[in-house]
Amino acid sequence: DTGVSQNPRHKITKRGQNVTFRCDPISEHNRLYWYRQTLGQGPEFLTYFQNEAQLEKSRLLSDRFSAERPKGSFSTLEIQRTEQGDSAMYLCASSLGTDSGNTIYFGEGSWLTVV
Amino acid sequence: TQLLEQSPQFLSIQEGENLTVYCNSSSVFSSLQWYRQEPGEGPVLLVTVVTGGEVKKLKRLTFQFGDARKDSSLHITAAQPGDTGLYLCAGPLGSGNTGKLIFGQGTTLQVKP
């Protein structure tokens, strides 16, 4: 499968624990995005990368959240000291990042439940 | 502040019925996209509309972009149970060709056999 891959697909963690999600974008896609989606809502933009550079972070991304894309390929999203309000689906997406190839492809998401 | 509002939020209909979902904003968008999302999965792009007044058809789905590029609609003819899902409209967030998107809150469609 050559789509956007995310893991783990589901994570249940206790409040206060740290969690990390991984995203493998479509090969050769320069741009990588992270979104968060809660039940009954549309996805909300968190951050995005152009190759290994993190170009923008939403104000939704508190200092407990950190994202990296060290080699411009896969990315990780870490949430430290999780809170119940962090429970959501975390979606990764990627695109070529060119004028002719900016279609965004989403992964299947990583569900986080904080108990 | 950019905002996309979808209506209705929930729709439960019988197979064979027609329906329309609306996506409205007070902001002008250079383009709008419609996605369909199934439970536990990521959104899948259905269509992108770019020109004001544009109409695009995808089998039984008809998408329209408002003349002023502030609104869009999705019309489904003769809905089938396989159309069940969350329908999301989205537009470019901010300026520049960054690919960042702002989404509406979605319309949950249930089509009963």
Coordinates of N, CA and C in Angstrom, one line a residue:
Chain A
D1 N 0.9 -1.2 0.0 CA 0.0 0.0 0.0 C 0.9 1.2 0.0
T2 N 0.6 2.2 -0.9 CA 1.5 3.3 -1.0 C 0.8 4.6 -0.5
G3 N -0.2 4.5 0.3 CA -0.9 5.6 0.9 C -0.1 6.1 2.1
V4 N -0.7 7.1 2.8 CA -0.2 7.7 4.0 C -0.4 6.6 5.1
S5 N 0.6 6.3 5.8 CA 0.5 5.3 6.9 C 0.7 5.9 8.2
Q6 N -0.2 5.5 9.2 CA -0.1 6.0 10.5 C -0.1 4.9 11.5
N7 N 0.7 5.0 12.5 CA 0.6 4.1 13.6 C 1.1 4.7 14.9
P8 N 0.5 4.2 16.1 CA -0.5 3.1 16.1 C -1.8 3.7 15.6
R9 N -2.7 2.8 15.3 CA -4.1 3.3 14.9 C -4.9 3.6 16.1
H10 N -4.6 3.0 17.2 CA -5.4 3.3 18.4 C -4.4 3.3 19.6
K11 N -4.6 4.2 20.5 CA -3.8 4.3 21.7 C -4.6 4.7 22.9
I12 N -4.6 3.9 23.9 CA -5.3 4.3 25.2 C -4.2 4.5 26.2
T13 N -4.2 5.7 26.8 CA -3.2 6.0 27.8 C -3.7 6.7 29.0
K14 N -3.0 6.6 30.1 CA -3.4 7.3 31.3 C -3.0 8.7 31.3
R15 N -3.9 9.5 31.9 CA -3.5 11.0 32.0 C -2.2 11.2 32.6
G16 N -1.4 12.0 31.9 CA -0.1 12.3 32.4 C 1.1 11.6 31.7
Q17 N 0.7 10.6 31.0 CA 1.7 9.8 30.2 C 2.0 10.5 28.9
N18 N 3.1 10.2 28.3 CA 3.5 10.7 27.0 C 3.1 9.7 25.9
V19 N 2.7 10.2 24.8 CA 2.4 9.3 23.6 C 3.1 9.8 22.4
T20 N 3.4 9.0 21.5 CA 4.0 9.4 20.2 C 3.4 8.6 19.1
F21 N 3.0 9.4 18.0 CA 2.4 8.9 16.8 C 3.4 9.0 15.7
R22 N 3.4 8.1 14.8 CA 4.3 8.1 13.6 C 3.4 8.2 12.4
C23 N 4.0 8.9 11.4 CA 3.3 9.1 10.1 C 4.4 8.8 9.0
D24 N 4.0 8.0 8.1 CA 4.9 7.7 6.9 C 4.1 8.3 5.7
P25 N 4.5 9.4 5.1 CA 3.8 10.0 4.0 C 4.0 9.2 2.7
I26 N 3.2 9.6 1.7 CA 3.4 9.0 0.4 C 4.9 9.3 -0.1
S27 N 5.5 8.3 -0.7 CA 6.9 8.5 -1.1 C 7.0 9.7 -2.0
E28 N 8.0 10.5 -1.8 CA 8.4 11.7 -2.6 C 7.4 12.9 -2.3
H29 N 6.5 12.8 -1.4 CA 5.7 14.0 -1.0 C 6.5 14.9 -0.1
N30 N 6.7 16.1 -0.5 CA 7.5 17.1 0.2 C 6.8 17.6 1.5
R31 N 5.5 17.7 1.4 CA 4.7 18.4 2.5 C 4.0 17.3 3.3
L32 N 4.0 17.6 4.6 CA 3.4 16.7 5.6 C 2.6 17.5 6.6
Y33 N 1.4 17.1 6.8 CA 0.5 17.9 7.7 C 0.0 17.0 8.9
W34 N -0.2 17.7 10.0 CA -0.9 17.0 11.1 C -2.2 17.8 11.4
Y35 N -3.2 17.1 11.6 CA -4.5 17.6 12.0 C -5.1 16.9 13.2
R36 N -6.0 17.5 13.9 CA -6.7 16.8 15.0 C -8.2 16.9 14.7
Q37 N -8.8 15.8 15.0 CA -10.3 15.7 14.8 C -11.0 15.1 16.0
T38 N -11.9 15.8 16.5 CA -12.8 15.3 17.6 C -14.1 14.9 17.0
L39 N -14.8 14.0 17.8 CA -16.1 13.5 17.3 C -17.1 14.6 17.0
G40 N -17.6 14.4 15.8 CA -18.7 15.4 15.3 C -18.1 16.7 14.8
Q41 N -16.8 16.7 14.6 CA -16.2 18.0 14.1 C -15.3 17.6 12.9
G42 N -15.0 18.7 12.1 CA -14.1 18.5 11.0 C -12.6 18.6 11.6
P43 N -11.7 18.1 10.8 CA -10.3 18.2 11.2 C -9.8 19.6 11.4
E44 N -8.9 19.8 12.4 CA -8.3 21.1 12.6 C -6.8 21.1 12.4
F45 N -6.3 22.0 11.7 CA -4.9 22.1 11.3 C -4.0 22.3 12.6
L46 N -3.0 21.5 12.7 CA -2.0 21.6 13.8 C -0.7 22.2 13.3
T47 N -0.1 21.5 12.3 CA 1.3 21.9 11.9 C 1.6 21.3 10.6
Y48 N 2.6 21.9 9.9 CA 3.0 21.3 8.6 C 4.5 21.5 8.4
F49 N 5.0 20.5 7.6 CA 6.4 20.5 7.2 C 6.6 20.6 5.7
Q50 N 7.6 21.3 5.3 CA 8.1 21.3 3.9 C 9.4 20.6 4.0
N51 N 9.5 19.4 3.5 CA 10.7 18.5 3.7 C 10.9 18.4 5.3
E52 N 12.1 18.7 5.8 CA 12.3 18.6 7.2 C 12.0 19.8 8.0
A53 N 11.7 20.9 7.3 CA 11.4 22.2 8.0 C 10.0 22.3 8.5
Q54 N 9.8 22.6 9.7 CA 8.4 22.8 10.3 C 8.1 24.3 10.0
L55 N 7.2 24.5 9.1 CA 7.0 25.9 8.6 C 5.9 26.6 9.4
E56 N 5.0 25.9 10.0 CA 3.9 26.6 10.7 C 3.3 25.7 11.8
K57 N 3.0 26.3 12.9 CA 2.3 25.6 14.0 C 1.1 26.4 14.4
S58 N 0.0 25.7 14.5 CA -1.3 26.4 14.9 C -1.2 26.7 16.4
R59 N -2.0 27.7 16.8 CA -2.0 28.0 18.3 C -2.7 26.9 19.1
L60 N -3.3 25.9 18.3 CA -3.9 24.8 19.0 C -2.8 23.8 19.5
L61 N -1.6 24.0 19.0 CA -0.5 23.1 19.3 C 0.2 23.7 20.6
S62 N -0.2 23.2 21.7 CA 0.4 23.7 23.0 C 1.8 23.3 23.1
D63 N 2.5 23.8 24.1 CA 3.9 23.4 24.3 C 4.1 21.9 24.7
R64 N 3.0 21.2 25.0 CA 3.1 19.8 25.3 C 3.2 19.0 24.0
F65 N 2.9 19.6 22.9 CA 2.9 18.9 21.6 C 4.2 19.3 20.9
S66 N 4.8 18.3 20.3 CA 6.0 18.5 19.5 C 6.0 17.6 18.3
A67 N 6.3 18.1 17.1 CA 6.3 17.3 15.9 C 7.7 17.5 15.3
E68 N 8.1 16.4 14.7 CA 9.4 16.4 14.0 C 9.3 15.6 12.7
R69 N 10.2 16.0 11.8 CA 10.3 15.3 10.5 C 11.8 15.3 10.2
P70 N 12.6 14.5 10.9 CA 14.1 14.7 10.9 C 14.7 14.5 9.6
K71 N 14.3 13.7 8.7 CA 15.0 13.4 7.5 C 14.1 13.8 6.3
G72 N 13.0 14.5 6.6 CA 12.1 14.9 5.5 C 11.3 13.7 5.0
S73 N 11.3 12.6 5.7 CA 10.4 11.5 5.3 C 9.3 11.3 6.3
F74 N 9.5 10.4 7.2 CA 8.4 10.1 8.2 C 8.4 11.3 9.2
S75 N 7.3 11.4 10.0 CA 7.2 12.4 11.0 C 6.6 11.7 12.3
T76 N 7.0 12.4 13.4 CA 6.4 11.9 14.7 C 5.7 13.1 15.3
L77 N 4.6 12.8 16.0 CA 3.9 13.8 16.8 C 3.9 13.3 18.2
E78 N 4.5 14.0 19.2 CA 4.6 13.6 20.6 C 3.7 14.5 21.4
I79 N 3.0 13.9 22.3 CA 2.2 14.6 23.2 C 2.7 14.3 24.6
Q80 N 3.2 15.3 25.3 CA 3.7 15.0 26.7 C 2.6 15.3 27.7
R81 N 2.6 14.6 28.8 CA 1.7 14.9 30.0 C 0.3 15.0 29.5
T82 N -0.2 13.9 28.8 CA -1.5 13.9 28.2 C -2.6 14.3 29.2
E83 N -3.6 15.0 28.6 CA -4.8 15.4 29.3 C -6.0 14.8 28.6
Q84 N -7.1 14.7 29.4 CA -8.3 14.1 28.8 C -8.8 14.8 27.5
G85 N -8.5 16.1 27.5 CA -8.9 16.9 26.4 C -8.1 16.7 25.1
D86 N -7.0 15.9 25.3 CA -6.2 15.5 24.1 C -6.8 14.3 23.4
S87 N -7.9 13.7 23.9 CA -8.5 12.6 23.3 C -9.1 13.0 22.0
A88 N -8.7 12.4 20.9 CA -9.1 12.8 19.5 C -8.5 11.9 18.5
M89 N -8.8 12.1 17.3 CA -8.1 11.4 16.2 C -7.0 12.3 15.6
Y90 N -5.8 11.8 15.5 CA -4.8 12.6 15.0 C -4.5 12.1 13.5
L91 N -4.7 13.0 12.6 CA -4.6 12.7 11.2 C -3.3 13.3 10.6
C92 N -2.7 12.5 9.8 CA -1.5 12.9 9.0 C -1.9 13.0 7.6
A93 N -1.4 13.9 6.9 CA -1.6 14.0 5.4 C -0.4 14.5 4.7
S94 N -0.3 14.2 3.4 CA 0.9 14.6 2.7 C 0.5 15.1 1.3
S95 N 1.4 15.8 0.7 CA 1.1 16.3 -0.7 C 2.5 16.5 -1.3
L96 N 2.5 16.6 -2.7 CA 3.7 16.9 -3.4 C 4.2 18.3 -3.1
G97 N 3.2 19.2 -2.9 CA 3.7 20.6 -2.6 C 4.0 21.4 -3.8
T98 N 3.5 21.0 -5.0 CA 3.7 21.8 -6.1 C 2.4 22.4 -6.6
D99 N 2.5 23.4 -7.5 CA 1.2 24.0 -7.9 C 0.3 23.0 -8.6
S100 N 1.0 22.1 -9.3 CA 0.2 21.1 -10.1 C -0.1 19.9 -9.3
G101 N 0.5 19.8 -8.1 CA 0.4 18.5 -7.4 C 0.2 18.8 -5.9
N102 N -0.9 19.6 -5.6 CA -1.1 19.9 -4.2 C -2.2 19.2 -3.6
T103 N -2.7 18.1 -4.2 CA -3.8 17.4 -3.6 C -3.3 16.8 -2.3
I104 N -4.1 16.9 -1.3 CA -3.8 16.4 0.1 C -4.3 15.0 0.2
Y105 N -3.5 14.1 0.6 CA -3.9 12.7 0.9 C -3.8 12.4 2.4
F106 N -4.9 12.0 3.0 CA -4.9 11.7 4.4 C -4.6 10.3 4.7
G107 N -4.0 10.1 5.9 CA -3.9 8.7 6.4 C -5.2 8.3 7.1
E108 N -5.2 7.1 7.7 CA -6.4 6.6 8.3 C -6.5 7.1 9.8
G109 N -5.5 7.8 10.3 CA -5.7 8.4 11.6 C -5.2 7.6 12.7
S110 N -4.8 8.2 13.8 CA -4.5 7.5 15.0 C -5.4 8.0 16.1
W111 N -6.2 7.1 16.7 CA -7.1 7.5 17.7 C -6.4 7.5 19.1
L112 N -6.6 8.6 19.8 CA -6.0 8.6 21.2 C -7.1 8.8 22.2
T113 N -7.1 7.9 23.2 CA -8.1 8.0 24.3 C -7.2 8.2 25.5
V114 N -7.5 9.3 26.3 CA -6.8 9.5 27.5 C -7.8 9.3 28.7
V115 N -7.4 8.3 29.5 CA -8.3 8.0 30.6 C -7.8 8.4 32.0
Chain B
T1 N -11.6 36.2 10.4 CA -11.3 34.8 10.7 C -12.1 33.9 9.7
Q2 N -11.4 33.0 9.0 CA -12.1 32.1 8.1 C -13.0 31.1 8.9
L3 N -14.1 30.8 8.3 CA -15.0 29.9 9.0 C -15.9 29.3 7.9
L4 N -16.0 27.9 7.9 CA -16.9 27.2 7.0 C -18.0 26.6 7.8
E5 N -19.2 26.9 7.5 CA -20.4 26.3 8.2 C -21.2 25.4 7.3
Q6 N -21.4 24.2 7.8 CA -22.1 23.2 7.0 C -23.5 23.0 7.6
S7 N -24.4 22.7 6.7 CA -25.8 22.4 7.2 C -26.4 21.4 6.2
P8 N -27.2 20.5 6.7 CA -27.4 20.2 8.1 C -26.3 19.5 8.7
Q9 N -26.2 19.4 10.0 CA -25.2 18.6 10.7 C -25.4 17.1 10.6
F10 N -26.7 16.8 10.6 CA -27.1 15.3 10.6 C -28.2 15.2 9.6
L11 N -28.2 14.1 8.9 CA -29.2 13.8 7.9 C -29.4 12.3 7.9
S12 N -30.7 11.9 8.1 CA -31.0 10.5 8.0 C -32.2 10.3 7.0
I13 N -31.9 9.6 6.0 CA -32.9 9.5 4.9 C -33.1 8.0 4.4
Q14 N -34.1 7.8 3.7 CA -34.3 6.5 3.1 C -33.6 6.3 1.8
E15 N -33.2 5.1 1.5 CA -32.6 4.9 0.2 C -33.5 5.4 -1.0
G16 N -32.9 6.0 -1.9 CA -33.6 6.5 -3.1 C -34.0 8.0 -3.0
E17 N -33.9 8.5 -1.8 CA -34.2 10.0 -1.7 C -33.0 10.8 -2.1
N18 N -33.4 12.1 -2.4 CA -32.4 13.1 -2.8 C -32.0 14.0 -1.6
L19 N -30.8 14.5 -1.6 CA -30.5 15.4 -0.5 C -29.5 16.5 -1.0
T20 N -29.4 17.6 -0.2 CA -28.4 18.6 -0.5 C -27.8 19.0 0.8
V21 N -26.4 19.1 0.8 CA -25.6 19.6 1.9 C -25.0 20.9 1.5
Y22 N -25.0 21.9 2.4 CA -24.6 23.2 2.2 C -23.3 23.5 3.0
C23 N -22.5 24.4 2.4 CA -21.2 24.8 3.0 C -21.1 26.3 2.7
N24 N -21.2 27.1 3.8 CA -21.3 28.6 3.7 C -20.2 29.3 4.4
S25 N -19.8 30.4 3.9 CA -18.8 31.2 4.6 C -19.0 32.7 4.3
S26 N -18.5 33.5 5.1 CA -18.5 35.0 4.8 C -17.2 35.4 4.1
S27 N -16.3 34.4 4.0 CA -15.0 34.7 3.3 C -15.0 34.2 1.9
V28 N -14.3 34.8 1.1 CA -14.1 34.3 -0.3 C -13.0 33.3 -0.3
F29 N -13.2 32.1 -1.0 CA -12.2 31.1 -1.1 C -11.8 30.9 -2.5
S30 N -10.5 30.7 -2.7 CA -10.0 30.5 -4.1 C -10.5 29.2 -4.6
S31 N -10.7 28.2 -3.7 CA -11.3 26.9 -4.1 C -11.9 26.3 -2.9
L32 N -12.8 25.4 -3.1 CA -13.3 24.6 -2.0 C -13.3 23.1 -2.4
Q33 N -13.1 22.3 -1.4 CA -13.0 20.8 -1.7 C -14.1 20.2 -0.8
W34 N -14.5 19.0 -1.3 CA -15.5 18.1 -0.6 C -14.8 16.8 -0.3
Y35 N -14.9 16.3 0.9 CA -14.3 15.1 1.3 C -15.4 14.2 1.9
R36 N -15.2 12.9 1.8 CA -16.1 11.9 2.5 C -15.2 11.1 3.4
Q37 N -15.7 11.0 4.6 CA -15.0 10.2 5.7 C -15.8 9.1 6.3
E38 N -15.3 7.9 6.3 CA -16.0 6.8 6.9 C -15.5 6.6 8.3
P39 N -16.3 6.1 9.2 CA -15.9 5.9 10.6 C -14.5 5.2 10.7
G40 N -13.7 5.8 11.5 CA -12.4 5.2 11.8 C -11.4 5.4 10.6
E41 N -11.7 6.2 9.6 CA -10.8 6.4 8.5 C -10.5 7.9 8.3
G42 N -9.6 8.2 7.4 CA -9.3 9.5 7.1 C -10.2 10.0 6.0
P43 N -10.3 11.4 5.8 CA -11.1 11.9 4.8 C -10.5 11.6 3.4
V44 N -11.4 11.4 2.4 CA -11.0 11.1 1.1 C -11.6 12.2 0.2
L45 N -10.7 12.8 -0.6 CA -11.1 13.8 -1.5 C -12.1 13.4 -2.6
L46 N -13.2 14.1 -2.7 CA -14.2 13.8 -3.7 C -14.0 14.7 -4.9
V47 N -13.9 16.0 -4.6 CA -13.8 17.0 -5.7 C -13.2 18.3 -5.3
T48 N -12.7 19.0 -6.2 CA -12.2 20.4 -5.9 C -12.9 21.3 -6.9
V49 N -13.6 22.4 -6.4 CA -14.2 23.4 -7.3 C -13.4 24.7 -7.2
V50 N -13.1 25.3 -8.3 CA -12.2 26.4 -8.4 C -12.8 27.7 -8.9
T51 N -13.7 27.5 -9.9 CA -14.3 28.7 -10.5 C -15.7 29.0 -10.0
G52 N -15.9 30.3 -9.7 CA -17.3 30.7 -9.3 C -18.3 30.2 -10.2
G53 N -19.4 29.6 -9.7 CA -20.5 29.1 -10.5 C -20.2 27.7 -11.1
E54 N -19.1 27.2 -10.9 CA -18.7 25.9 -11.4 C -19.6 24.8 -10.9
V55 N -19.9 23.8 -11.8 CA -20.7 22.7 -11.4 C -19.9 21.4 -11.8
K56 N -19.7 20.5 -10.9 CA -19.0 19.3 -11.2 C -19.9 18.1 -10.8
K57 N -19.9 17.1 -11.6 CA -20.6 15.9 -11.3 C -19.7 14.7 -11.2
L58 N -20.1 13.9 -10.2 CA -19.4 12.6 -9.9 C -20.4 11.6 -9.7
K59 N -20.8 10.9 -10.8 CA -21.9 9.9 -10.8 C -23.1 10.6 -10.2
R60 N -23.6 10.1 -9.1 CA -24.9 10.7 -8.5 C -24.7 11.9 -7.7
L61 N -23.4 12.4 -7.6 CA -23.1 13.5 -6.7 C -22.9 14.8 -7.6
T62 N -23.5 15.9 -7.3 CA -23.3 17.1 -8.0 C -22.8 18.2 -7.1
F63 N -21.7 18.8 -7.4 CA -21.1 19.8 -6.6 C -21.2 21.2 -7.3
Q64 N -21.5 22.2 -6.5 CA -21.6 23.5 -7.1 C -20.8 24.5 -6.2
F65 N -20.1 25.4 -6.9 CA -19.4 26.5 -6.2 C -20.1 27.8 -6.5
G66 N -20.4 28.5 -5.4 CA -21.2 29.8 -5.6 C -20.5 30.8 -6.4
D67 N -21.3 31.6 -7.1 CA -20.7 32.6 -8.0 C -19.7 33.5 -7.3
A68 N -20.0 33.8 -6.0 CA -19.1 34.7 -5.3 C -18.0 33.9 -4.6
R69 N -17.9 32.7 -4.7 CA -16.9 31.8 -4.2 C -16.9 31.8 -2.6
K70 N -18.1 32.0 -2.1 CA -18.2 32.0 -0.6 C -19.0 30.8 -0.1
D71 N -19.6 30.0 -1.1 CA -20.4 28.9 -0.6 C -20.3 27.8 -1.7
S72 N -20.8 26.6 -1.2 CA -20.8 25.4 -2.1 C -21.9 24.5 -1.7
S73 N -22.3 23.6 -2.6 CA -23.3 22.7 -2.2 C -23.0 21.3 -2.8
L74 N -23.5 20.3 -2.1 CA -23.3 18.9 -2.6 C -24.7 18.3 -2.7
H75 N -25.1 17.9 -3.8 CA -26.4 17.3 -4.0 C -26.2 15.8 -4.4
I76 N -26.9 14.9 -3.7 CA -26.9 13.5 -4.0 C -28.2 13.1 -4.5
T77 N -28.2 12.4 -5.6 CA -29.5 11.9 -6.2 C -29.6 10.5 -5.9
A78 N -30.8 10.1 -5.6 CA -31.1 8.7 -5.3 C -30.1 8.0 -4.4
A79 N -30.0 8.5 -3.2 CA -29.0 8.1 -2.2 C -29.1 6.6 -2.0
Q80 N -27.9 6.0 -1.7 CA -27.8 4.6 -1.5 C -27.1 4.4 -0.1
P81 N -27.3 3.3 0.5 CA -26.7 3.0 1.8 C -25.1 3.2 1.8
G82 N -24.5 2.9 0.6 CA -23.1 3.1 0.5 C -22.7 4.6 0.6
D83 N -23.6 5.5 0.5 CA -23.3 6.9 0.6 C -23.2 7.4 2.0
T84 N -23.5 6.5 2.9 CA -23.4 6.8 4.4 C -22.0 7.2 4.8
G85 N -21.9 8.3 5.5 CA -20.6 8.8 5.9 C -20.7 10.2 6.4
L86 N -19.5 10.8 6.7 CA -19.3 12.2 7.1 C -18.8 12.9 5.9
Y87 N -19.6 14.0 5.5 CA -19.2 14.8 4.3 C -18.6 16.1 4.8
L88 N -17.5 16.4 4.4 CA -16.8 17.6 4.9 C -16.4 18.6 3.7
C89 N -16.7 19.8 3.9 CA -16.2 20.8 2.9 C -14.9 21.4 3.5
A90 N -14.0 21.9 2.7 CA -12.7 22.4 3.1 C -12.2 23.4 2.1
G91 N -11.5 24.4 2.7 CA -10.9 25.4 1.8 C -9.5 25.8 2.3
P92 N -8.8 26.5 1.4 CA -7.4 26.9 1.8 C -7.4 27.7 3.1
L93 N -6.6 27.4 4.0 CA -6.4 28.1 5.3 C -5.3 29.2 5.1
G94 N -5.7 30.4 5.3 CA -4.7 31.5 5.2 C -4.4 31.8 3.7
S95 N -3.3 32.5 3.5 CA -2.9 32.9 2.2 C -1.7 32.0 1.7
G96 N -1.4 32.0 0.4 CA -0.3 31.3 -0.1 C -0.8 29.8 -0.4
N97 N 0.0 29.2 -1.2 CA -0.3 27.8 -1.7 C 0.4 26.8 -0.7
T98 N 0.0 26.8 0.5 CA 0.6 26.0 1.5 C 0.0 24.6 1.6
G99 N -1.2 24.5 1.1 CA -2.0 23.2 1.3 C -2.7 23.1 2.6
K100 N -2.5 24.0 3.5 CA -3.3 23.9 4.8 C -4.7 24.1 4.5
L101 N -5.6 23.4 5.2 CA -7.0 23.4 5.0 C -7.8 23.8 6.3
I102 N -8.9 24.5 6.0 CA -9.9 24.7 7.1 C -11.1 23.9 6.7
F103 N -11.6 23.2 7.6 CA -12.8 22.3 7.4 C -14.0 22.9 8.0
G104 N -15.2 22.5 7.4 CA -16.4 22.7 8.1 C -16.6 21.6 9.1
Q105 N -17.7 21.7 9.9 CA -17.8 20.7 11.0 C -18.4 19.4 10.5
G106 N -18.8 19.4 9.2 CA -19.2 18.1 8.7 C -20.7 17.9 8.7
T107 N -21.1 17.1 7.8 CA -22.5 16.6 7.8 C -22.5 15.1 7.8
T108 N -23.1 14.5 8.8 CA -23.2 13.1 9.0 C -24.5 12.6 8.2
L109 N -24.3 11.8 7.2 CA -25.4 11.3 6.4 C -25.6 9.8 6.7
Q110 N -26.8 9.4 7.0 CA -27.2 8.0 7.1 C -28.2 7.7 6.1
V111 N -28.0 6.7 5.3 CA -28.9 6.3 4.3 C -29.4 4.9 4.7
K112 N -30.7 4.8 5.0 CA -31.3 3.6 5.4 C -31.8 2.8 4.2
P113 N -31.5 1.5 4.3 CA -32.0 0.6 3.1 C -33.6 0.5 3.2

